[in-house]
Coordinates of C-alpha atoms in Angstrom, one line a residue:
Chain A
M27 CA 21.2 43.0 29.7
N28 CA 19.6 46.4 30.0
I29 CA 21.3 49.3 28.2
I30 CA 18.6 51.8 29.2
D31 CA 16.9 52.0 32.6
V32 CA 14.2 54.4 33.5
I33 CA 13.2 54.4 37.1
E34 CA 10.2 56.2 38.5
L35 CA 10.8 59.1 36.2
T36 CA 8.7 62.2 36.6
K37 CA 8.8 65.5 34.7
V38 CA 6.7 68.5 35.6
Y39 CA 7.0 71.6 33.4
N40 CA 6.5 75.0 35.1
P41 CA 6.0 73.5 38.6
R42 CA 5.7 77.0 40.0
M43 CA 2.5 77.7 38.0
K44 CA -0.6 78.3 40.1
K45 CA -2.1 74.9 39.3
G46 CA 1.1 73.1 39.9
G47 CA 2.5 72.8 36.4
I48 CA 2.1 70.3 33.6
V49 CA 2.9 66.7 34.2
A50 CA 4.7 65.4 31.1
L51 CA 5.9 62.2 32.7
N52 CA 4.4 60.6 35.8
D53 CA 6.4 57.9 37.6
V54 CA 7.5 56.1 34.4
S55 CA 9.7 53.0 34.8
L56 CA 10.9 50.9 31.8
S57 CA 14.0 49.2 30.5
V58 CA 15.5 48.6 27.1
Q59 CA 17.7 45.6 26.4
R60 CA 20.9 45.8 24.5
G61 CA 20.5 45.0 20.8
E62 CA 16.7 45.4 20.6
I63 CA 14.5 47.7 18.7
F64 CA 12.2 49.4 21.1
G65 CA 9.2 51.3 20.0
L66 CA 7.7 54.2 22.0
L67 CA 4.1 54.8 21.2
G68 CA 1.5 57.3 22.4
P69 CA -0.8 60.0 21.3
N70 CA 0.4 63.6 21.0
G71 CA 1.4 65.0 24.4
A72 CA 1.8 61.5 25.9
G73 CA 5.4 62.3 27.0
K74 CA 7.4 60.4 24.4
T75 CA 9.6 63.3 23.3
T76 CA 10.1 64.4 26.9
L77 CA 11.3 60.9 27.8
F78 CA 13.7 61.0 24.8
K79 CA 14.9 64.5 25.9
I80 CA 15.5 63.4 29.5
L81 CA 17.5 60.3 28.3
L82 CA 19.6 62.7 26.1
G83 CA 20.2 65.3 28.7
I84 CA 18.2 68.0 26.9
V85 CA 15.6 68.2 29.6
S86 CA 16.2 67.6 33.3
A87 CA 14.0 65.2 35.3
T88 CA 11.9 66.5 38.2
A89 CA 12.2 63.1 40.0
G90 CA 13.5 59.6 39.3
T91 CA 16.5 58.2 37.4
A92 CA 17.4 57.7 33.8
L93 CA 20.4 55.6 33.0
L94 CA 22.2 55.0 29.7
D95 CA 24.5 52.0 29.9
G96 CA 24.7 52.5 33.7
M97 CA 25.5 56.2 33.6
K98 CA 23.1 58.9 34.6
S99 CA 21.7 60.6 31.5
S100 CA 22.6 64.0 32.9
D101 CA 26.2 63.0 32.6
P102 CA 27.6 64.2 29.1
H103 CA 29.8 61.1 29.0
S104 CA 26.7 58.9 28.8
R105 CA 26.1 60.3 25.3
E106 CA 29.5 59.4 23.8
K107 CA 28.1 56.4 21.9
V108 CA 24.6 57.7 21.4
G109 CA 23.1 58.9 18.1
Y110 CA 20.0 61.0 17.9
L111 CA 17.7 62.1 15.1
P112 CA 15.4 64.7 16.5
E113 CA 11.9 65.3 15.3
N114 CA 11.4 68.6 13.3
H115 CA 15.1 69.2 13.4
R116 CA 16.7 72.3 12.0
F117 CA 20.3 71.7 11.3
P118 CA 22.6 74.7 10.8
P119 CA 21.6 75.9 7.4
H120 CA 25.0 77.2 6.4
L121 CA 26.4 73.6 6.4
T122 CA 26.4 71.1 3.5
G123 CA 25.6 67.5 4.0
Y124 CA 29.3 66.7 4.4
G125 CA 29.8 69.8 6.6
L126 CA 27.0 68.6 8.9
L127 CA 28.5 65.1 9.3
K128 CA 32.0 66.6 9.9
F129 CA 30.7 69.1 12.4
T130 CA 28.6 66.4 14.3
G131 CA 31.7 64.2 14.4
R132 CA 33.8 67.0 15.9
L133 CA 31.1 67.6 18.5
Y134 CA 31.5 64.0 19.5
G135 CA 35.3 64.6 19.8
M136 CA 36.1 62.2 16.9
S137 CA 39.4 62.5 15.0
E138 CA 39.3 64.0 11.5
S139 CA 40.5 60.7 10.0
D140 CA 37.7 58.8 11.8
I141 CA 35.2 61.3 10.6
D142 CA 36.5 61.2 7.0
S143 CA 36.5 57.4 6.9
R144 CA 32.7 57.4 7.7
L145 CA 31.5 60.3 5.5
D146 CA 30.9 58.4 2.2
I147 CA 29.8 55.2 3.9
L148 CA 27.0 57.0 5.7
L149 CA 25.9 59.2 2.8
N150 CA 25.8 56.1 0.7
M151 CA 23.8 54.2 3.3
V152 CA 21.1 56.9 3.4
G153 CA 21.1 57.4 -0.4
M154 CA 22.6 60.9 -0.2
E155 CA 26.0 60.3 -1.9
R156 CA 25.2 62.8 -4.7
W157 CA 24.1 65.6 -2.4
G158 CA 27.0 65.8 0.1
D159 CA 28.2 69.1 -1.2
T160 CA 24.8 70.7 -1.4
P161 CA 23.9 73.2 1.4
I162 CA 21.3 71.8 3.8
K163 CA 19.0 74.8 3.2
K164 CA 18.4 73.5 -0.3
Y165 CA 17.4 70.0 0.9
S166 CA 13.8 68.7 0.7
K167 CA 12.2 67.4 3.9
G168 CA 13.0 63.8 2.9
M169 CA 16.7 64.6 2.1
S170 CA 17.0 66.5 5.3
Q171 CA 15.7 63.5 7.2
R172 CA 18.1 61.1 5.4
V173 CA 21.1 63.3 6.2
G174 CA 19.8 63.6 9.7
L175 CA 19.9 59.9 10.1
A176 CA 23.5 59.9 8.7
Q177 CA 24.6 62.5 11.3
A178 CA 23.0 60.3 14.1
L179 CA 25.2 57.4 12.9
I180 CA 28.5 59.3 12.6
C181 CA 29.8 58.3 16.0
D182 CA 29.0 54.6 15.3
P183 CA 26.5 54.7 18.2
D184 CA 25.6 51.8 20.5
I185 CA 22.3 53.4 21.2
L186 CA 20.3 55.2 18.5
F187 CA 17.3 57.4 19.3
L188 CA 15.0 58.1 16.3
D189 CA 12.2 60.5 16.7
E190 CA 9.8 60.1 13.8
P191 CA 12.6 58.8 11.5
T192 CA 10.4 58.3 8.4
D193 CA 8.7 61.7 8.6
G194 CA 8.6 63.2 5.1
I195 CA 10.2 60.2 3.5
D196 CA 8.6 58.5 0.5
P197 CA 7.4 54.9 0.6
V198 CA 10.6 53.5 -1.0
G199 CA 12.7 55.6 1.5
K200 CA 10.7 54.2 4.4
I201 CA 11.6 50.7 3.4
E202 CA 15.2 51.7 3.0
I203 CA 15.2 53.2 6.5
R204 CA 13.5 50.1 7.9
N205 CA 16.3 48.0 6.3
I206 CA 19.0 50.3 7.8
M207 CA 17.4 49.7 11.2
A208 CA 17.4 46.0 10.7
E209 CA 21.0 46.1 9.6
L210 CA 22.0 48.1 12.7
K211 CA 20.1 45.7 14.9
N212 CA 22.1 42.8 13.3
K213 CA 25.2 44.7 14.3
G214 CA 24.1 44.7 17.9
K215 CA 22.9 48.3 18.1
T216 CA 20.0 49.3 20.3
I217 CA 17.4 51.5 18.6
I218 CA 14.6 53.4 20.3
V219 CA 12.0 54.6 17.9
N220 CA 9.3 57.1 18.4
S221 CA 6.8 57.0 15.6
H222 CA 3.1 57.6 14.9
L223 CA 3.3 55.0 12.1
L224 CA 2.3 52.0 14.1
A225 CA 2.4 49.6 11.1
E226 CA 6.1 50.6 10.8
I227 CA 6.7 49.9 14.5
E228 CA 4.9 46.6 14.3
N229 CA 7.2 45.5 11.5
I230 CA 10.5 46.4 13.1
A231 CA 10.2 46.6 16.9
D232 CA 11.0 43.8 19.3
R233 CA 9.2 45.5 22.2
V234 CA 7.0 48.5 22.6
A235 CA 5.8 50.8 25.4
I236 CA 2.6 52.8 25.3
L237 CA 2.6 56.1 27.0
N238 CA -0.5 58.1 27.7
H239 CA -1.0 61.3 29.7
G240 CA 2.7 60.9 30.8
R241 CA 2.1 57.4 32.3
L242 CA 3.4 54.1 31.0
I243 CA 0.2 52.1 30.4
K244 CA 1.5 49.0 28.6
T245 CA 4.8 47.5 27.7
G246 CA 5.8 44.2 26.1
T247 CA 6.7 42.5 22.8
V248 CA 4.7 43.3 19.7
S249 CA 3.3 39.8 19.9
D250 CA 2.1 40.4 23.5
L251 CA 0.3 43.6 22.5
T252 CA -1.3 42.2 19.3
T253 CA -2.4 38.9 20.7
R254 CA -6.0 38.8 22.1
G255 CA -5.3 36.8 25.2
T256 CA -7.1 33.4 25.0
Q257 CA -9.0 34.2 21.8
Y258 CA -8.2 31.8 18.9
Q259 CA -9.3 31.8 15.3
I260 CA -9.9 28.4 13.7
D261 CA -9.9 28.2 9.9
A262 CA -11.8 25.1 8.8
D263 CA -14.7 23.9 6.5
F264 CA -17.5 24.3 8.9
G265 CA -20.2 24.3 6.2
N266 CA -23.6 24.4 7.8
L267 CA -22.5 22.4 10.8
L268 CA -23.8 23.7 14.1
I269 CA -21.1 23.1 16.7
D270 CA -21.8 23.4 20.3
I271 CA -18.8 24.2 22.4
P272 CA -18.9 23.0 25.9
S273 CA -18.5 25.8 28.4
E274 CA -15.5 24.1 30.1
I275 CA -13.6 24.5 26.8
G276 CA -14.6 28.0 25.9
K277 CA -17.2 30.3 24.3
R278 CA -17.8 30.7 20.6
L279 CA -17.7 34.3 19.7
S280 CA -18.4 34.1 15.9
I281 CA -18.6 31.5 13.2
T282 CA -18.8 31.5 9.4
T283 CA -18.6 28.6 6.9
S284 CA -14.8 28.9 6.9
S285 CA -13.7 30.2 10.3
M286 CA -14.6 30.4 13.9
V287 CA -13.4 32.7 16.7
I288 CA -13.5 31.2 20.2
E289 CA -12.7 32.5 23.6
M290 CA -10.9 29.7 25.4
S291 CA -11.5 29.2 29.1
D292 CA -7.8 28.2 29.2
S293 CA -5.2 28.1 26.5
D294 CA -4.4 24.5 27.3
K295 CA -8.0 23.6 26.3
I296 CA -7.1 24.2 22.6
N297 CA -6.3 20.5 22.1
D298 CA -9.7 19.5 23.5
L299 CA -11.3 21.8 21.0
I300 CA -9.3 20.3 18.1
D301 CA -10.3 16.8 19.3
L302 CA -13.9 17.8 19.4
L303 CA -13.8 19.3 15.8
R304 CA -12.1 16.1 14.5
I305 CA -14.8 14.0 16.1
K306 CA -17.3 16.1 14.1
K307 CA -15.2 15.4 10.9
V308 CA -14.3 19.1 10.5
S309 CA -11.3 19.6 8.2
I310 CA -9.0 22.0 10.1
R311 CA -6.8 24.3 8.0
A312 CA -5.3 26.5 10.7
V313 CA -5.5 27.3 14.4
Q314 CA -3.9 30.5 15.6
P315 CA -4.2 33.0 18.4
L316 CA -6.4 35.8 17.3
K317 CA -4.3 38.8 16.5
V318 CA -5.2 42.4 16.0
S319 CA -3.0 45.1 14.4
L320 CA -0.7 47.1 16.7
E321 CA -2.8 50.1 15.7
Q322 CA -6.0 48.5 16.9
S323 CA -4.4 47.3 20.1
F324 CA -3.0 50.9 20.7
I325 CA -6.3 52.5 20.1
E326 CA -8.1 50.1 22.5
T327 CA -5.4 50.6 25.2
V328 CA -5.5 54.4 25.0
A329 CA -9.3 54.5 24.8
A330 CA -9.5 52.5 28.0
E331 CA -7.5 55.2 29.9
P332 CA -9.2 57.8 32.1
P333 CA -9.1 61.5 30.9
R334 CA -5.9 63.5 31.4
Q335 CA -5.0 65.0 34.7
R336 CA -2.6 67.8 33.7
E337 CA -2.1 69.4 37.1
I338 CA -0.7 68.0 40.2
Chain B
M25 CA 36.8 73.6 20.4
R26 CA 35.0 70.5 18.9
G27 CA 34.5 72.1 15.5
L28 CA 32.7 75.2 16.9
L29 CA 35.5 77.5 15.7
Q30 CA 35.2 76.3 12.1
D31 CA 31.5 76.4 12.4
T32 CA 31.5 80.0 13.6
F33 CA 33.8 81.0 10.8
A34 CA 31.6 79.1 8.2
E35 CA 28.5 80.8 9.7
L36 CA 30.2 84.3 9.3
K37 CA 31.2 83.5 5.7
S38 CA 27.6 82.6 4.9
Q39 CA 26.3 85.9 6.2
K40 CA 26.1 89.2 4.3
M41 CA 27.5 90.9 7.4
A42 CA 31.0 89.7 6.4
W43 CA 30.8 92.0 3.4
V44 CA 29.8 94.9 5.6
F45 CA 32.8 94.3 7.7
A46 CA 35.0 94.2 4.6
L47 CA 33.5 97.5 3.4
I48 CA 34.2 99.2 6.7
I49 CA 37.8 98.1 6.6
I50 CA 38.2 99.3 3.0
G51 CA 36.5 102.6 4.0
G52 CA 38.9 103.0 6.9
I53 CA 41.9 102.3 4.6
L54 CA 40.6 104.9 2.1
G55 CA 40.1 107.4 4.9
V56 CA 43.7 106.9 6.1
M57 CA 45.0 107.3 2.6
A58 CA 42.9 110.4 2.0
S59 CA 44.0 112.0 5.2
G60 CA 47.4 112.7 3.4
H61 CA 45.5 115.2 1.2
I62 CA 44.4 117.3 4.1
D63 CA 46.1 120.7 4.0
I64 CA 47.6 120.9 7.5
K65 CA 48.5 124.4 8.3
T66 CA 51.3 125.1 10.7
G67 CA 52.8 128.2 12.1
D68 CA 50.7 131.4 12.6
D69 CA 47.7 130.1 10.5
A70 CA 47.4 126.9 12.5
I71 CA 44.2 126.0 14.4
M72 CA 46.2 123.5 16.5
D73 CA 49.5 124.3 18.1
A74 CA 51.2 121.0 17.0
P75 CA 53.6 119.8 14.3
A76 CA 52.1 118.5 11.1
E77 CA 53.2 114.9 11.7
Q78 CA 51.6 114.9 15.2
I79 CA 48.3 116.1 13.7
L80 CA 48.5 113.4 11.0
S81 CA 49.2 110.8 13.6
M82 CA 46.1 112.0 15.5
I83 CA 43.9 111.8 12.4
V84 CA 45.2 108.2 11.6
L85 CA 44.7 107.1 15.2
K86 CA 41.2 108.6 15.4
L87 CA 40.3 106.9 12.1
L88 CA 41.7 103.6 13.5
S89 CA 39.8 104.0 16.8
G90 CA 36.6 105.1 15.0
S91 CA 36.7 102.2 12.6
L92 CA 37.3 99.7 15.3
Q93 CA 34.5 101.1 17.5
F94 CA 32.1 101.0 14.6
L95 CA 33.1 97.4 13.9
V96 CA 32.6 96.5 17.6
F97 CA 29.1 98.1 17.4
L98 CA 28.1 96.2 14.3
M99 CA 29.6 92.9 15.6
T100 CA 27.6 93.2 18.8
M101 CA 24.5 93.7 16.8
S102 CA 25.2 90.9 14.3
T103 CA 26.3 88.4 16.9
A104 CA 23.2 88.9 19.1
G105 CA 21.4 86.3 17.0
I106 CA 24.0 83.5 17.0
I107 CA 23.3 81.9 20.4
P108 CA 19.4 82.2 20.0
S109 CA 19.6 80.5 16.6
M110 CA 21.8 77.8 18.2
F111 CA 19.2 77.1 20.9
E112 CA 16.1 77.7 18.9
K113 CA 13.4 75.0 18.7
G114 CA 14.6 72.1 16.5
R115 CA 18.3 73.1 16.7
A116 CA 19.0 73.0 20.4
D117 CA 18.4 69.3 20.5
F118 CA 21.2 68.8 18.0
Y119 CA 23.7 70.6 20.1
V120 CA 22.6 69.7 23.6
S121 CA 22.3 66.0 22.9
K122 CA 26.1 65.7 22.2
P123 CA 28.6 64.5 24.8
L124 CA 29.5 68.0 25.9
S125 CA 28.5 69.7 29.1
R126 CA 26.4 72.8 28.6
T127 CA 29.2 74.9 30.2
G128 CA 31.7 73.4 27.7
L129 CA 29.3 74.0 24.8
L130 CA 28.7 77.6 25.8
W131 CA 32.4 78.4 26.4
D132 CA 33.5 76.7 23.2
K133 CA 30.9 78.7 21.2
V134 CA 31.5 82.0 23.0
G135 CA 35.3 81.5 22.7
S136 CA 34.9 80.7 19.0
I137 CA 32.8 83.9 18.4
L138 CA 35.4 86.0 20.3
I139 CA 38.3 84.5 18.4
V140 CA 36.7 84.9 15.0
Y141 CA 35.5 88.5 15.6
A142 CA 38.7 89.6 17.4
S143 CA 40.6 88.3 14.4
I144 CA 38.5 90.6 12.1
L145 CA 39.3 93.5 14.5
A146 CA 43.0 92.6 14.4
I147 CA 43.0 92.4 10.6
A148 CA 41.1 95.7 10.3
G149 CA 43.4 97.5 12.8
L150 CA 46.6 96.1 11.2
A151 CA 45.4 97.1 7.7
L152 CA 44.8 100.7 8.8
L153 CA 48.1 100.9 10.7
L154 CA 50.0 99.5 7.7
T155 CA 48.3 102.0 5.4
G156 CA 49.2 104.9 7.8
Q157 CA 52.8 103.7 7.9
S158 CA 53.2 103.1 4.2
V159 CA 51.3 106.2 3.0
H160 CA 52.2 108.8 5.6
G161 CA 55.1 107.2 7.5
V162 CA 53.3 107.6 10.9
F163 CA 53.3 104.7 13.3
E164 CA 53.9 104.0 17.0
F165 CA 54.1 100.6 18.5
R166 CA 51.8 101.6 21.4
W167 CA 49.0 102.2 18.8
L168 CA 48.8 98.4 18.6
V169 CA 47.1 98.5 22.1
L170 CA 43.9 99.6 20.3
L171 CA 43.5 96.2 18.8
P172 CA 43.2 94.1 22.0
T173 CA 41.2 97.0 23.5
A174 CA 38.6 96.7 20.7
A175 CA 38.5 92.9 21.3
L176 CA 38.0 93.5 25.0
L177 CA 35.2 96.0 24.4
F178 CA 33.5 93.5 22.0
A179 CA 33.8 90.8 24.7
I180 CA 32.2 93.1 27.3
W181 CA 29.3 94.0 25.0
Y182 CA 28.9 90.4 23.9
S183 CA 28.6 89.3 27.6
V184 CA 25.6 91.6 28.0
S185 CA 24.0 90.5 24.8
L186 CA 24.6 86.8 25.5
C187 CA 23.2 86.9 29.1
A188 CA 20.1 88.9 27.8
V189 CA 19.6 86.3 25.0
L190 CA 19.7 83.4 27.4
A191 CA 17.5 85.1 30.0
L192 CA 15.0 86.6 27.5
G193 CA 15.2 84.2 24.6
S194 CA 15.6 86.5 21.6
G195 CA 18.2 88.4 19.7
T196 CA 16.0 91.5 19.5
S197 CA 15.6 91.7 23.3
A198 CA 19.4 91.2 23.6
I199 CA 20.0 94.2 21.4
V200 CA 17.5 96.3 23.4
V201 CA 19.2 95.3 26.8
T202 CA 22.7 96.0 25.3
F203 CA 21.5 99.4 24.1
I204 CA 20.1 100.2 27.6
V205 CA 23.4 99.3 29.2
W206 CA 25.2 101.4 26.5
V207 CA 22.9 104.4 27.4
M208 CA 23.5 103.9 31.1
Q209 CA 27.3 103.9 30.7
L210 CA 27.0 107.0 28.5
V211 CA 24.9 108.8 31.1
L212 CA 27.2 107.8 33.9
T213 CA 30.2 109.4 32.2
G214 CA 28.5 112.7 33.2
R215 CA 27.8 111.5 36.8
E216 CA 29.6 114.4 38.5
S217 CA 27.3 116.9 36.7
I218 CA 24.2 114.8 37.6
K219 CA 25.2 114.7 41.3
A220 CA 25.9 118.4 41.3
F221 CA 22.5 119.2 39.7
F222 CA 20.4 117.1 42.1
D223 CA 22.5 117.7 45.2
S224 CA 21.2 114.6 47.0
K225 CA 23.4 112.3 49.1
M226 CA 21.2 109.3 48.5
L227 CA 21.2 109.8 44.7
S228 CA 24.9 110.5 44.8
I229 CA 25.5 107.1 46.5
M230 CA 23.2 105.4 44.0
I231 CA 25.0 106.9 41.0
D232 CA 28.4 106.0 42.3
T233 CA 27.4 102.4 43.0
L234 CA 25.8 102.1 39.6
Y235 CA 29.0 103.6 38.0
W236 CA 31.1 100.9 39.7
I237 CA 28.9 98.1 38.5
V238 CA 28.1 99.2 34.9
P239 CA 30.9 98.5 32.4
K240 CA 32.7 101.6 31.0
P241 CA 33.6 101.0 27.4
I242 CA 33.5 104.7 26.4
E243 CA 35.9 105.6 29.2
I244 CA 38.2 102.7 28.4
E245 CA 38.3 103.6 24.7
E246 CA 38.9 107.3 25.4
Q247 CA 41.7 106.6 27.9
I248 CA 43.5 104.0 25.8
T249 CA 43.3 106.2 22.7
K250 CA 44.7 109.1 24.7
W251 CA 47.5 106.9 26.0
A252 CA 48.3 105.6 22.5
L253 CA 48.5 109.1 21.2
E254 CA 50.3 110.9 24.1
G255 CA 51.7 108.1 26.3
T256 CA 49.9 109.6 29.4
S257 CA 49.0 107.3 32.2
F258 CA 45.5 105.9 32.6
E259 CA 43.4 104.5 35.4
W260 CA 43.3 100.7 35.4
W261 CA 40.1 100.5 37.5
A262 CA 37.9 101.3 34.5
I263 CA 39.3 98.3 32.7
A264 CA 39.4 96.1 35.9
S265 CA 35.8 96.9 37.0
S266 CA 34.5 96.4 33.4
A267 CA 36.3 93.1 33.2
A268 CA 34.9 92.0 36.5
F269 CA 31.4 92.9 35.3
M270 CA 32.0 90.9 32.1
V271 CA 33.2 87.8 34.0
A272 CA 30.2 88.0 36.3
V273 CA 27.8 88.3 33.4
Y274 CA 29.3 85.4 31.5
M275 CA 29.0 83.3 34.7
A276 CA 25.4 84.3 35.0
A277 CA 24.8 83.3 31.4
N278 CA 26.3 79.9 32.1
E279 CA 24.1 79.4 35.1
I280 CA 21.0 80.3 33.0
L281 CA 22.0 77.8 30.3
K282 CA 22.7 75.0 32.8
R283 CA 19.2 75.3 34.2
R284 CA 17.3 75.5 31.0
D285 CA 15.1 72.8 29.4
F286 CA 14.9 72.7 25.6

């Protein structure tokens, strides 16, 4: 069941400019299912933050529809159970960590008792229990990011938007944040993450979308994006054997003494290939679809795109 | 007010300006106390033909009015940066992404600012009045009207500053625009002299129109102080037209905020 629906969404900044303005989003349609971790990828200026901002009512859409749990994102009620950690945030500096969480809870219209019951739990969760009474202006970037995550969770959100959540966080902290996200997912929360750290997204996201020049160019599971179609890697003791692969099975792309990469004409032909190798007395250790990292897949996808058309 | 009142108070406490306000209030109290040492001459040597108590009342009232006006001026300057800092890059997302309409967010914040700063004006005014009563024994209930008047004048000036901030985007530009409006209303207090000097019907219509539009804090303050001192009647239209201007400007500020992308 979809919790977020984006339908033909377009955003043009400064449309009255001579050249027609800057197209930040161009006819983007996607959906996010309840309870999944959804990664939003794209180079700088791809429109990721604009998409976040439209979904959170911070920016208005030029055309199209954005729905949060069935409600238009421009409706403030749609954000009652939505948490948000903005990128490069600057929380009110006169507040302490506790003060920020209390203030955020009040902005959500929560009762004082509800807020108080969550303060220590959340600060503990993000490892900031010792710093709750310290003014935010004295926090390091990493501490500020941690307390920012806590404020995003104060309303016990159903949907959590995280814009570069591990920015400024040390490696141990990154693992902690990843664990928090996994824990939230187990509780049925939906998380939409925007991050440049693709290895991180690869580890945690169920599905990802790649934006470029304001257009959605690819969407799918991490496995979909990292699997090279019908290419397979076979780990085996090939030794000096010269193996001819019949063209009806596929085409050999590379071979070493211990592995071979083959482009199958059809995925169903993999059994024929295994039979052929067994006939030739090859000892097979593993057969697996050839995978690339999400980063490699991302770079290839973006590189295949035409240059940006900023104006309409 | 969804925590915005507490936040505005916490913000004020964290600023050095709170100490400046405290110093002005203390200065006003000392001034009222010191006014008892003025050698008020009555009878043949007197400069003013009035009893000593009435002169003392006038001094206390002028000190009260002057202190409140100075506070209003400083408050207008110091609050000009509150809304821009709320909607600056990196902070606007925090506020605007909450389940509050922009109109609700703006009115809650503006209401919080008006409540906090009007409370300071009330504390300042009451402290000066209490000092006048306890040290010199001078007090009239109608002097209390200066307190809501000061709050109204702050609300009028803040409307100008707020609208300028939202339209132009910076606290500095808001102060400049507020200063321009202040100069306009000051110049327009001498509108009859200007009209007589130029003797142009067209100019006369323009000046009268402008006079009706621009708020009139100086006139309001003068009329109310005179009424507090002498109990004479005053013209409501100065307050009414200024209040109408204020409401219109607050509504314009709201429309600007509703249409803005952050």
